PDB file of C-alpha atoms in Angstrom:
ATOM      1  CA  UNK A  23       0.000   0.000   0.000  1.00 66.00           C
ATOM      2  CA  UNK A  24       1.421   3.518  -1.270  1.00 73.00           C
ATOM      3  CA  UNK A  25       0.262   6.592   1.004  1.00 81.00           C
ATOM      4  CA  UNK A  26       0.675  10.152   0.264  1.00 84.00           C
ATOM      5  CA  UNK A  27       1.602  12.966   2.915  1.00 79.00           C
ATOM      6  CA  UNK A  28       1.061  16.566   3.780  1.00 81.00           C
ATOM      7  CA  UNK A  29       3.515  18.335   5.805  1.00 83.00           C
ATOM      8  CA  UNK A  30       2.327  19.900   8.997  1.00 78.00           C
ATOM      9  CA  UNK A  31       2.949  23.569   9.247  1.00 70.00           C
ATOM     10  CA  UNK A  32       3.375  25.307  12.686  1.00 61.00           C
ATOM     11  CA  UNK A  33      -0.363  27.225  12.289  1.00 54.00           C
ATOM     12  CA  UNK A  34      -2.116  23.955  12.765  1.00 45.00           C
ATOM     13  CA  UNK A  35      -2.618  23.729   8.926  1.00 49.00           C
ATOM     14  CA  UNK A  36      -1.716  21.248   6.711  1.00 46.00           C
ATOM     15  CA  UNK A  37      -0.074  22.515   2.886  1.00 58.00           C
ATOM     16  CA  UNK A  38      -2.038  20.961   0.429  1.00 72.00           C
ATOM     17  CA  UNK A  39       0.849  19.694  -1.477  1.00 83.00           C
ATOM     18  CA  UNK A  40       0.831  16.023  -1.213  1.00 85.00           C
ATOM     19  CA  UNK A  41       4.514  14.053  -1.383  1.00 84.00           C
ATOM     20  CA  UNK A  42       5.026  10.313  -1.738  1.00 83.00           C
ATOM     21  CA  UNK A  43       7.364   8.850   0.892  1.00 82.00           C
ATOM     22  CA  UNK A  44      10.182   9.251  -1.974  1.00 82.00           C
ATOM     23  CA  UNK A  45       9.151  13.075  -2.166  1.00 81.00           C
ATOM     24  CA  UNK A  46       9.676  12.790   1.594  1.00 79.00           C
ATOM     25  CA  UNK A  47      13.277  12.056   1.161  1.00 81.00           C
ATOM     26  CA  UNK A  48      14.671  14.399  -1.395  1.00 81.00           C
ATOM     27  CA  UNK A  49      13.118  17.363  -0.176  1.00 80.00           C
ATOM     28  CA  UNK A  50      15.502  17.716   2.988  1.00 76.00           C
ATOM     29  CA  UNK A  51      13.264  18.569   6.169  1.00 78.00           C
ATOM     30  CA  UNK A  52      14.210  17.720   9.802  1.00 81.00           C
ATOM     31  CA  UNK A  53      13.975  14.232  10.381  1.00 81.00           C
ATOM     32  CA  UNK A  54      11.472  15.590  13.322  1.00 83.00           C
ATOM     33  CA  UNK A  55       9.078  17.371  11.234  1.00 84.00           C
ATOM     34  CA  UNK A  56       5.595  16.196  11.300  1.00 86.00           C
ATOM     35  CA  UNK A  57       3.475  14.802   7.801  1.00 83.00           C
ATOM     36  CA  UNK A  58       0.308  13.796   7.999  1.00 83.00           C
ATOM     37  CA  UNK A  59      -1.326  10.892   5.973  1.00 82.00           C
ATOM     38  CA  UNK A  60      -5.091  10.235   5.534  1.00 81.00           C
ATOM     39  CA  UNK A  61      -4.139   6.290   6.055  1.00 80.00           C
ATOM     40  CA  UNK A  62      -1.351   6.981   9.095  1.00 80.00           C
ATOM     41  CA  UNK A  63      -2.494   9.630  10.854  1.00 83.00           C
ATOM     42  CA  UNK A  64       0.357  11.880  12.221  1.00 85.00           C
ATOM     43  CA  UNK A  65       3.985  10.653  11.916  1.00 84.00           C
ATOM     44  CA  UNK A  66       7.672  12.489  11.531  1.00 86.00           C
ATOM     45  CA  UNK A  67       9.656  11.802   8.720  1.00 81.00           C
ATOM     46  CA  UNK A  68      12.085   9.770  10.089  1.00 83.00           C
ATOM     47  CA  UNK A  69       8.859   7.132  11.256  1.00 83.00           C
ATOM     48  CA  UNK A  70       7.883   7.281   7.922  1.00 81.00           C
ATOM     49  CA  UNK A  71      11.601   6.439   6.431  1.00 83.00           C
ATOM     50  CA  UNK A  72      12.471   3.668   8.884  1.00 80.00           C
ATOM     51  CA  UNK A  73      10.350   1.302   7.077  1.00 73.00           C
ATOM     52  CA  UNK A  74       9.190   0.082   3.946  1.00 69.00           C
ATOM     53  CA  UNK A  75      12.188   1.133   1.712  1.00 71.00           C
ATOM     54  CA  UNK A  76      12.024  -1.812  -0.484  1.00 71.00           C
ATOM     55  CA  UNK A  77       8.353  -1.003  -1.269  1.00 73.00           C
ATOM     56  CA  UNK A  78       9.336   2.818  -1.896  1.00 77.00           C
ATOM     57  CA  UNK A  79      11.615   1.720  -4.529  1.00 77.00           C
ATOM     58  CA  UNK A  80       8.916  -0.056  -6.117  1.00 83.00           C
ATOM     59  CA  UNK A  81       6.856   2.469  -6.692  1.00 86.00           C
ATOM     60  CA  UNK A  82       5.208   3.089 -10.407  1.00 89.00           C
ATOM     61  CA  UNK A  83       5.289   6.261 -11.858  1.00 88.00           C
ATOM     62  CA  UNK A  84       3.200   6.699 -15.069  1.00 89.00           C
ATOM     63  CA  UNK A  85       4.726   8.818 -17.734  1.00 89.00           C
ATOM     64  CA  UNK A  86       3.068  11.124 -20.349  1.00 87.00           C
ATOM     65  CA  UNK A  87       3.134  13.965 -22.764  1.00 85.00           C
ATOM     66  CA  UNK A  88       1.376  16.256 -24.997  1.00 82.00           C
ATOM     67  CA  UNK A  89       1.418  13.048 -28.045  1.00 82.00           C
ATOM     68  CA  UNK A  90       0.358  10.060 -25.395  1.00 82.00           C
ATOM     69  CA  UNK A  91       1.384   7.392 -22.762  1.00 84.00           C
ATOM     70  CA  UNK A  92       5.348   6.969 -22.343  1.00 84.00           C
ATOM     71  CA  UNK A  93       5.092   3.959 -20.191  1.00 86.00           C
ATOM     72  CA  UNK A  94       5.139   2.752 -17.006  1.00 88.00           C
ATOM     73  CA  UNK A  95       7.997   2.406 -14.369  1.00 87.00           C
ATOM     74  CA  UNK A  96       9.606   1.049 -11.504  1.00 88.00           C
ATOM     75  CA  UNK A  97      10.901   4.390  -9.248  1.00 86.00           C
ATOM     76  CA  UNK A  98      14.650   2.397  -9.233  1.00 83.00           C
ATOM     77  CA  UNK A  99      14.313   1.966 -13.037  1.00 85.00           C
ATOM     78  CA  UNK A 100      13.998   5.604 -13.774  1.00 83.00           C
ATOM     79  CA  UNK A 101      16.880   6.378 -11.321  1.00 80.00           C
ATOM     80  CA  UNK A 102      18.906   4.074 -13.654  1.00 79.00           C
ATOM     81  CA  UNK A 103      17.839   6.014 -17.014  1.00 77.00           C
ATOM     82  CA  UNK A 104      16.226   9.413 -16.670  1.00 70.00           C
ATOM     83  CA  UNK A 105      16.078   9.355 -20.800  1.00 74.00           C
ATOM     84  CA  UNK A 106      12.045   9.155 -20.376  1.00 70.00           C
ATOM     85  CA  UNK A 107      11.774  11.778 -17.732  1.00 82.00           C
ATOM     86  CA  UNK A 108      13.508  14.156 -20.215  1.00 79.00           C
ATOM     87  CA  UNK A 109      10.538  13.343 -22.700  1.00 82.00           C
ATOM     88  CA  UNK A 110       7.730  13.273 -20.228  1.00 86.00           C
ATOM     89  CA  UNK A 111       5.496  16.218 -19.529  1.00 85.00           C
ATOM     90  CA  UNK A 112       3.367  14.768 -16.823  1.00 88.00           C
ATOM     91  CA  UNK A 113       3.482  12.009 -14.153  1.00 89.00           C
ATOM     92  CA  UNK A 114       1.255  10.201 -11.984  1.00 90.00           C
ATOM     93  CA  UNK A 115       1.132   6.971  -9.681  1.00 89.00           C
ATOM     94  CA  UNK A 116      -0.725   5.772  -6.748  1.00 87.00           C
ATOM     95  CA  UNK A 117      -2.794   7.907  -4.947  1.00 84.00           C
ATOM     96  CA  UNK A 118      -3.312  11.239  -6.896  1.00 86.00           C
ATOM     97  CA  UNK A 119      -6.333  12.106  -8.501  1.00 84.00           C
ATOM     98  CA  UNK A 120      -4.966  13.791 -11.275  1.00 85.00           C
ATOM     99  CA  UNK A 121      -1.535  13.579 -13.363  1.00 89.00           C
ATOM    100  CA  UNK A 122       0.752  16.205 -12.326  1.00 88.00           C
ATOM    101  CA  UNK A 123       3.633  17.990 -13.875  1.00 88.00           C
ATOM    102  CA  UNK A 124       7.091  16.057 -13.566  1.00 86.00           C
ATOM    103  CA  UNK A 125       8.297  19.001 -11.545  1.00 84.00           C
ATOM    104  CA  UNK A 126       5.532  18.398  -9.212  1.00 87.00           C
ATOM    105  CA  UNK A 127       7.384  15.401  -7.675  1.00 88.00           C
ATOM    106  CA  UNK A 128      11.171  15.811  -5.837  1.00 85.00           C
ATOM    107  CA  UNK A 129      12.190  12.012  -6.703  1.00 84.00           C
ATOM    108  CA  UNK A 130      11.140  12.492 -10.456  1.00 85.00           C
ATOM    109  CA  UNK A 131      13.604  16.025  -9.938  1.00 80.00           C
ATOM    110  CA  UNK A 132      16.144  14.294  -8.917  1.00 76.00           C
ATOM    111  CA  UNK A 133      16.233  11.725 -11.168  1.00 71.00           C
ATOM    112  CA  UNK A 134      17.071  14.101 -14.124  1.00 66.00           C
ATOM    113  CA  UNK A 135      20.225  14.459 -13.388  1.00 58.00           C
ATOM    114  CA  UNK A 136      21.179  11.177 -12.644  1.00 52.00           C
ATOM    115  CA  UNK A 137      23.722   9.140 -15.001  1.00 41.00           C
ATOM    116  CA  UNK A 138      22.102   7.803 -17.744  1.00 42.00           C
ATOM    117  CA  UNK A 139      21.948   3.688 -17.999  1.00 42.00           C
ATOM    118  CA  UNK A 140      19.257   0.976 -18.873  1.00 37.00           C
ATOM    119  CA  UNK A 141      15.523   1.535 -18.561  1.00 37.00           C
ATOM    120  CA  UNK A 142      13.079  -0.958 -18.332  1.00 39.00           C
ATOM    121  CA  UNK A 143       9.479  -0.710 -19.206  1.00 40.00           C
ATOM    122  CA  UNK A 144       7.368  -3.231 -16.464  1.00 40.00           C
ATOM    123  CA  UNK A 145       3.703  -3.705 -16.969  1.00 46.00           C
ATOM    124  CA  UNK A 146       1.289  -2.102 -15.502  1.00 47.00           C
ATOM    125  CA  UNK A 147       0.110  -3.611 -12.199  1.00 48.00           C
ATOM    126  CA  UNK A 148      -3.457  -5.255 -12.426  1.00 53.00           C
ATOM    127  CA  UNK A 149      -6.682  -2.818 -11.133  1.00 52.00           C
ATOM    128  CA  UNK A 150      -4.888   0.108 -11.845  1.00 51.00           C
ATOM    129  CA  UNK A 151      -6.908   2.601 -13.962  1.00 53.00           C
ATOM    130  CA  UNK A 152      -4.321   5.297 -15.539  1.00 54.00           C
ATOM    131  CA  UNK A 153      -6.365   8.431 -15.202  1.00 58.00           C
ATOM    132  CA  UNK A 154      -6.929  10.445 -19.277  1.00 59.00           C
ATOM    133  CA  UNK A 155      -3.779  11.817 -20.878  1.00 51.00           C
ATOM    134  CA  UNK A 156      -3.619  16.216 -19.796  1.00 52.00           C
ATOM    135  CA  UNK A 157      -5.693  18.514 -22.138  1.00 50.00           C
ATOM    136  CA  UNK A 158      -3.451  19.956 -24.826  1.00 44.00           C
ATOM    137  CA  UNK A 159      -1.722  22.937 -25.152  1.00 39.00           C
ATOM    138  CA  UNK A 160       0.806  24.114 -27.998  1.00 39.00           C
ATOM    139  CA  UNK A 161       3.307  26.406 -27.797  1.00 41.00           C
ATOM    140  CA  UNK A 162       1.461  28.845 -28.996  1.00 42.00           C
ATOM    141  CA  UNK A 163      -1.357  28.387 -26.500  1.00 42.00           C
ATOM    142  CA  UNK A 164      -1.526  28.754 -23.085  1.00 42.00           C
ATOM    143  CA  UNK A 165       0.566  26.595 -20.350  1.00 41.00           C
ATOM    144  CA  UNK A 166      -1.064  23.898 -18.389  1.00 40.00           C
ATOM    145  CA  UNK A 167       0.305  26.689 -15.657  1.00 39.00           C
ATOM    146  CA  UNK A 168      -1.209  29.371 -16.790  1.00 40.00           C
ATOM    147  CA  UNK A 169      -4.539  27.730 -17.903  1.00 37.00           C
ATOM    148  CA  UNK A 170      -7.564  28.563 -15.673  1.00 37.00           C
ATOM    149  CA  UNK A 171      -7.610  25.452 -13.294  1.00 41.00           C
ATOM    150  CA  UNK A 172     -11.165  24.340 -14.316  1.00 39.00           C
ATOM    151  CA  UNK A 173      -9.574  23.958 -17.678  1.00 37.00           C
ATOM    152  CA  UNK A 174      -6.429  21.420 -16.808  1.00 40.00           C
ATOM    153  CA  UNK A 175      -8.840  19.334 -15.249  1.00 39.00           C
ATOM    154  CA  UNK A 176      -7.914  16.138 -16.184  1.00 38.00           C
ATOM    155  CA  UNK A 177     -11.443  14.772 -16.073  1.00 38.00           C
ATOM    156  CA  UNK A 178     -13.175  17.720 -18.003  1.00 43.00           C
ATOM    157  CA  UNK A 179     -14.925  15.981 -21.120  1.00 47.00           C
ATOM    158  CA  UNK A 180     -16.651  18.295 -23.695  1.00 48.00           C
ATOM    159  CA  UNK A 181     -18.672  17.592 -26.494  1.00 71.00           C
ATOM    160  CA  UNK A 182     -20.021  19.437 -29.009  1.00 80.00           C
ATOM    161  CA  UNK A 183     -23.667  20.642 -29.045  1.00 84.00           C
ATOM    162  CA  UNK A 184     -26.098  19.015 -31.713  1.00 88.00           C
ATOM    163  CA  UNK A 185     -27.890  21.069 -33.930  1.00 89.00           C
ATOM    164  CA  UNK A 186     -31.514  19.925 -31.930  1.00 91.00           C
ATOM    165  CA  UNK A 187     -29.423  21.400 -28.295  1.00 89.00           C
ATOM    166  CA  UNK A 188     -28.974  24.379 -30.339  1.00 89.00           C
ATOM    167  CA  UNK A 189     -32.615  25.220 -31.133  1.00 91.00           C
ATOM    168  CA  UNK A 190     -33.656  24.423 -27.874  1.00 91.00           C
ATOM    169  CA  UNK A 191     -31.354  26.881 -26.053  1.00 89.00           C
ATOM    170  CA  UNK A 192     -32.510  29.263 -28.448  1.00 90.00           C
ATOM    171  CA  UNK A 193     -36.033  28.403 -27.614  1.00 91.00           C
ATOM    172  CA  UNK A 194     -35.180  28.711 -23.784  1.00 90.00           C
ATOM    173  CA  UNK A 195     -33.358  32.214 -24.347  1.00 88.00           C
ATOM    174  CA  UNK A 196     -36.176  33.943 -26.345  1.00 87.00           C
ATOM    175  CA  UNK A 197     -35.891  37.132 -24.857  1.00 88.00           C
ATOM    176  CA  UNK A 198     -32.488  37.021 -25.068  1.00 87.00           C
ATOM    177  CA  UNK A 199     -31.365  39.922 -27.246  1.00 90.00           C
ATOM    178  CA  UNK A 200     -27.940  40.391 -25.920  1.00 88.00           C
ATOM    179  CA  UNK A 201     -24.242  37.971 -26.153  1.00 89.00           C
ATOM    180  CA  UNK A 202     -23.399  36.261 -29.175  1.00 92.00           C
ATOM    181  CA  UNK A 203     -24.649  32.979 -31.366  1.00 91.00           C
ATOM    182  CA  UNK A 204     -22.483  31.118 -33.268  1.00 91.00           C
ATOM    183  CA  UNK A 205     -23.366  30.931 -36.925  1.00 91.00           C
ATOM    184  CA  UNK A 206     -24.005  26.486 -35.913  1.00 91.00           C
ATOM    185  CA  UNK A 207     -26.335  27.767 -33.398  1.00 91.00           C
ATOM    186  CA  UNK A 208     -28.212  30.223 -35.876  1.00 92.00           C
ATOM    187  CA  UNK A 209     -28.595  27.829 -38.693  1.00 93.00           C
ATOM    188  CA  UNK A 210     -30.129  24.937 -36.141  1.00 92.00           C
ATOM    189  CA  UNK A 211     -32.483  27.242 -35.269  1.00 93.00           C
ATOM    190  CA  UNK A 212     -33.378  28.291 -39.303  1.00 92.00           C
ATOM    191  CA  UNK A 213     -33.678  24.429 -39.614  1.00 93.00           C
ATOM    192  CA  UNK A 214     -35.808  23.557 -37.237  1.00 93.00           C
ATOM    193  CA  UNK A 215     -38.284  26.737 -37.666  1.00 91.00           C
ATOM    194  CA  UNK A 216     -38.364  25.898 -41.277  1.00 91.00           C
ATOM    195  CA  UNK A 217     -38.938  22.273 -41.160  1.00 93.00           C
ATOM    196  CA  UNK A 218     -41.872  23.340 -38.518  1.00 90.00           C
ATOM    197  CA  UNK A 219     -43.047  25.769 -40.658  1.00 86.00           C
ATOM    198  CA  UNK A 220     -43.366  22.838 -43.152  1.00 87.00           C
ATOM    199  CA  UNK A 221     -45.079  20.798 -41.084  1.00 88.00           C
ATOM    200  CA  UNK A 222     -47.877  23.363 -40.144  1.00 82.00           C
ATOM    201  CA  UNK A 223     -48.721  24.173 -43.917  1.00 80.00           C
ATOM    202  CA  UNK A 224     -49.010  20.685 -44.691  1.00 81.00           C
ATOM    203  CA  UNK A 225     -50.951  19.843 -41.361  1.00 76.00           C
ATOM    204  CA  UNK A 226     -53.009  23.253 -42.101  1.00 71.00           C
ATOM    205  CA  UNK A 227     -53.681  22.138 -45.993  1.00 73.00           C
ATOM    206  CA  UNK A 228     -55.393  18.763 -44.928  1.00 71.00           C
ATOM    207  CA  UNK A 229     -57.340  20.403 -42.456  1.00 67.00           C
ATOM    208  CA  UNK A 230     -58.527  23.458 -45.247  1.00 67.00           C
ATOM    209  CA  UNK A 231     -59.014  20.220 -47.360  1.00 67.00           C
ATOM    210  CA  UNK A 232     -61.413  18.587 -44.824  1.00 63.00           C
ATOM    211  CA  UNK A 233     -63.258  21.711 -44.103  1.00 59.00           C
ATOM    212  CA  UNK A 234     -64.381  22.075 -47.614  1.00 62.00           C
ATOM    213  CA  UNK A 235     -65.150  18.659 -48.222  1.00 59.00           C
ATOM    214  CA  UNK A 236     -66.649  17.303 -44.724  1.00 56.00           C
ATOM    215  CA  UNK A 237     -68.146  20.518 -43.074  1.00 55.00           C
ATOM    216  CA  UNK A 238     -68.652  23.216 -45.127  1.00 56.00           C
ATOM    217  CA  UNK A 239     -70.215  20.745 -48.008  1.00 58.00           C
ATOM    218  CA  UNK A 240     -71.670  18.482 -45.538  1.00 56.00           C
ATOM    219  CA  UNK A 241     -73.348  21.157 -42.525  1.00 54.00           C
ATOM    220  CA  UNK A 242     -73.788  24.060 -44.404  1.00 52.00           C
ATOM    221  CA  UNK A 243     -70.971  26.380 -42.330  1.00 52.00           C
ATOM    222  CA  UNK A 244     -67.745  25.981 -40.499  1.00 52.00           C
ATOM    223  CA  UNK A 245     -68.332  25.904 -36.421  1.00 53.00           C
ATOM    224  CA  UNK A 246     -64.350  26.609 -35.883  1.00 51.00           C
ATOM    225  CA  UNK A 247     -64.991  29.786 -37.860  1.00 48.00           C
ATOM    226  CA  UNK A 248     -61.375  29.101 -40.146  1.00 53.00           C
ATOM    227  CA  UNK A 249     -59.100  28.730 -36.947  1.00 50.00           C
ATOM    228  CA  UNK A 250     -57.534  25.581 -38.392  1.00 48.00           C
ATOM    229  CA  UNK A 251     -57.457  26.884 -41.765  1.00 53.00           C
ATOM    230  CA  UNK A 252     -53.956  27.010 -43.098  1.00 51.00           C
ATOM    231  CA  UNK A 253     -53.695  30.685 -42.913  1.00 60.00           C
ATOM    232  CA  UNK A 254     -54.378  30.645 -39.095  1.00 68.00           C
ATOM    233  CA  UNK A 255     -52.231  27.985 -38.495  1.00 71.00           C
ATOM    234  CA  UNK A 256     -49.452  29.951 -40.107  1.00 75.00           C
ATOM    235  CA  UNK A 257     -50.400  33.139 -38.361  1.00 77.00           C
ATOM    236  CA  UNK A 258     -50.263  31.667 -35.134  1.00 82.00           C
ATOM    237  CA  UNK A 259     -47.098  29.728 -35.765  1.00 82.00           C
ATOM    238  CA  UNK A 260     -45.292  32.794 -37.117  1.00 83.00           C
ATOM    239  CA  UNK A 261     -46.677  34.841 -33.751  1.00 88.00           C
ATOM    240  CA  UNK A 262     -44.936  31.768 -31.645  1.00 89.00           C
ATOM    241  CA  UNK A 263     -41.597  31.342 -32.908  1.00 90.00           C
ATOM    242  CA  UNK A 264     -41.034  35.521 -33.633  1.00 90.00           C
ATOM    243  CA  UNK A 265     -39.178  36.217 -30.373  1.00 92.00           C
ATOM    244  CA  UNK A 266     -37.111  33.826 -30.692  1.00 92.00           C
ATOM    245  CA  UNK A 267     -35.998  34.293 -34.467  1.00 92.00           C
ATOM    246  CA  UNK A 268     -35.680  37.985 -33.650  1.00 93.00           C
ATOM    247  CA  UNK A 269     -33.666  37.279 -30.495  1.00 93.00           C
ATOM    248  CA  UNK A 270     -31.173  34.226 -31.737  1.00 93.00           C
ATOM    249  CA  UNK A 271     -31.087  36.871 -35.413  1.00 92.00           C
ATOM    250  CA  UNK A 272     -29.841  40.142 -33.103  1.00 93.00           C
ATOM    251  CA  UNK A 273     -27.365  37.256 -31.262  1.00 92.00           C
ATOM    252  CA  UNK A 274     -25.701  36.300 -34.785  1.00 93.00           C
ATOM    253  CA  UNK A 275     -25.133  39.470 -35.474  1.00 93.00           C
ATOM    254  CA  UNK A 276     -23.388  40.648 -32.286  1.00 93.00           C
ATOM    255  CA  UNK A 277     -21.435  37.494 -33.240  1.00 91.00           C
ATOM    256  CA  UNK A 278     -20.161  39.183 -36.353  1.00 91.00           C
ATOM    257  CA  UNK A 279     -20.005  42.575 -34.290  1.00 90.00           C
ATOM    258  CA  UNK A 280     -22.861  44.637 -35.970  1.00 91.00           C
ATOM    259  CA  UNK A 281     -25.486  45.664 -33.737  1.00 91.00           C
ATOM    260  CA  UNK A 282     -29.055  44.574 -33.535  1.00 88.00           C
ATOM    261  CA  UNK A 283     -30.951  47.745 -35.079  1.00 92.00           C
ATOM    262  CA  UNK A 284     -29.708  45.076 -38.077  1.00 92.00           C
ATOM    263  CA  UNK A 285     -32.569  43.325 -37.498  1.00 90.00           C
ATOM    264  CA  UNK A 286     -34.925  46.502 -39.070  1.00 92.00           C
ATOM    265  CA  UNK A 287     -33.865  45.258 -42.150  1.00 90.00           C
ATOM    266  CA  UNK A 288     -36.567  41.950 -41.755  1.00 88.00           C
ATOM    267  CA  UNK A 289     -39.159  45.429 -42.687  1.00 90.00           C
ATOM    268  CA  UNK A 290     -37.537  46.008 -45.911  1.00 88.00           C
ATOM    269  CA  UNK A 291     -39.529  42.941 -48.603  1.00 83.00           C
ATOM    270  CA  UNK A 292     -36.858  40.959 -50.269  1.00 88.00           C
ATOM    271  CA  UNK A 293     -34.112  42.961 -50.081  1.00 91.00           C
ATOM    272  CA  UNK A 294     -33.523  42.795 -46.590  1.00 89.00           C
ATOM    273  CA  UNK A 295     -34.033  39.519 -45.868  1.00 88.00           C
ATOM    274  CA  UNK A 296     -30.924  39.039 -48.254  1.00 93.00           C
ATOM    275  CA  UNK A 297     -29.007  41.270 -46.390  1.00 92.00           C
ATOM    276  CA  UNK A 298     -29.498  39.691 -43.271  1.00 90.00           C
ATOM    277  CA  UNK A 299     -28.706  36.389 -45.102  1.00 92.00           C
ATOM    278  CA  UNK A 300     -25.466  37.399 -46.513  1.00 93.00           C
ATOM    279  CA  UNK A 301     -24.893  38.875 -42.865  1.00 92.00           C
ATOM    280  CA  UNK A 302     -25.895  35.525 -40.931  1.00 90.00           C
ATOM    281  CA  UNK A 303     -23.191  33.700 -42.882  1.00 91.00           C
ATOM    282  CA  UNK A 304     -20.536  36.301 -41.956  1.00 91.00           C
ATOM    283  CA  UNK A 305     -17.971  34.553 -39.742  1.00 90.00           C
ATOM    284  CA  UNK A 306     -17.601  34.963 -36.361  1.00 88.00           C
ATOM    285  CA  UNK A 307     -15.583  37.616 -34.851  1.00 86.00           C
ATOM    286  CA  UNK A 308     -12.207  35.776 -34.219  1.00 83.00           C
ATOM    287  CA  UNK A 309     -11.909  37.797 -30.862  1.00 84.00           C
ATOM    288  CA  UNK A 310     -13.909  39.018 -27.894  1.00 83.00           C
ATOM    289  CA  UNK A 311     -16.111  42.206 -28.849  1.00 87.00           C
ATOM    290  CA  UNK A 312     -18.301  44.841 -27.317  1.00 87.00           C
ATOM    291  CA  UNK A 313     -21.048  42.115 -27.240  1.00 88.00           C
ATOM    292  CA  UNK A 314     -19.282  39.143 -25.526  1.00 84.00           C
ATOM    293  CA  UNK A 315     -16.932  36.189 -25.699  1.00 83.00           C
ATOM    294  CA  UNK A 316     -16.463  34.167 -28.306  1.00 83.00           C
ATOM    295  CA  UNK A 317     -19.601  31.887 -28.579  1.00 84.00           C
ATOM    296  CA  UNK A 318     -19.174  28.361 -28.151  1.00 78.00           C
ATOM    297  CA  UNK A 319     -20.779  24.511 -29.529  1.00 74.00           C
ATOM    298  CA  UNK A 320     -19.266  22.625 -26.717  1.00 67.00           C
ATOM    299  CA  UNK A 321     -21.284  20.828 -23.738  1.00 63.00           C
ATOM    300  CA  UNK A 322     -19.327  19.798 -20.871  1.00 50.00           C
ATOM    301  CA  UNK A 323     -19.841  16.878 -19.068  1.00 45.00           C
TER     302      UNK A 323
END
């Protein structure tokens, strides 16, 4: 069993930097000083270094980097060739949550600069689960560092939205006029109000169709007074989904940094509805604007 310590601090709190028993060793404290471990309770260093030495040379460390999985070693292996550690971005073994930067551990330090001989690879113990490789980031991005910490989360999973999740947030927003919609977003929500407007004209043409031949033929007059008919049905439909075309419309083009008094344009027959066309397919604005961040498709999970 592999435990993981915190180092007591004379204001009665713990750090929250955890250290293996190797970490223990390299870092140099009084043999007196006090670590605490969630298994051991409280303990100095030397207690915890009079035993078990054999198993602290055993311990795995599990090597990665921006392209994948290194592999999988012994601690004593990788003081005998550090050529992996120089390759590896990240490490983790027994008892973190998350993989951590090599730096992060004292042994791993040390190990750099230790004469360079034979590695070998050993297989990964059984009912170990290696936790997902780190999110990337290139050169030209930001630092696992300097990232937000929500964002190195190793566990973080995003996907993107479908087209459907797209027209019902813009359903569920309405009234929002303000922020920006991606030009996905704007075209699931075309789609769908199209392909419903579709389905009312063909649902309202049967119904005209069975008015004329079953109730106006057969009784003489029409006791819904034309509410079906397919010019109601399109009138209310229309009077539904207006708020939120108008709303997700003034959204896009925020996205492409015009403001919404675009949206007078939908007054102007023909020739403004091809403006706003041409507009809708504008990219986005590559940067943050005066309306908001950069809009984006993902869901997290």
């Amino acid at each position: 069993m592999q435990y993981l310590y915190r180092i007591e601090v004379p204001q009665s709190q713990s750090q929250e930097k955890l250290f293996t028993e190797l970490g223990l060793a390299e870092i140099h404290l009084h043999k007196e000083t006090i670590v605490i471990s969630k298994e051991r309770g409280r303990q100095t260093i030397e207690e915890v270094l009079s035993t078990n030495a054999k198993e602290r040379e055993e311990r795995v460390y599990h090597l990665a980097n921006e392209r994948g999985i290194l592999g999988s070693y012994e601690y004593s292996k990788l003081m005998a060739d550090h050529t992996l550690l120089k390759e590896a971005r990240y490490a983790w073994t027994e008892g973190y949550d998350d993989w951590k930067e090599v730096s992060y551990f004292p042994e791993l330090q040390i190990c750099l600069d230790v004469e360079k001989k034979t590695a070998h690879e050993i297989k990964t113990p059984d009912g170990f689960v290696i936790p997902p490789i780190p999110p990337l980031y290139s050169e030209s991005n930001q630092s696992t560092t300097q990232a937000p910490r929500e964002e190195r989360s190793l566990y973080k999973k995003s996907s993107k939205k479908s087209l459907w999740q797209h027209y019902v947030y813009c359903l569920k927003n309405f009234v929002s006029f303000g922020g920006r919609a991606s030009i996905t977003e704007f075209w699931s929500f075309i789609l769908f109000f199209v392909l419903g407007g579709l389905i009312i004209s063909a649902e309202s043409n049967v119904l005209t169709s069975y008015y004329d031949f079953a109730v106006n033929r057969w009784m003489g007059f029409d006791p819904f007074l034309g509410i079906l008919s397919s010019s109601w049905g399109g009138f209310v439909y229309s009077i539904v989904f207006l708020l939120p075309l108008l709303s997700v419309t003034s959204r896009r083009l925020h996205d492409t940094g015009k403001s919404a008094w675009f949206l007078l344009f939908y007054l102007l027959p023909v020739a403004g509805y091809i403006v706003l066309f041409v507009f809708s397919l504008l990219p986005s604005d590559p940067h943050e604007n005066a309306y908001g961040a950069i809009p984006t498709d993902e869901v997290e999970g």
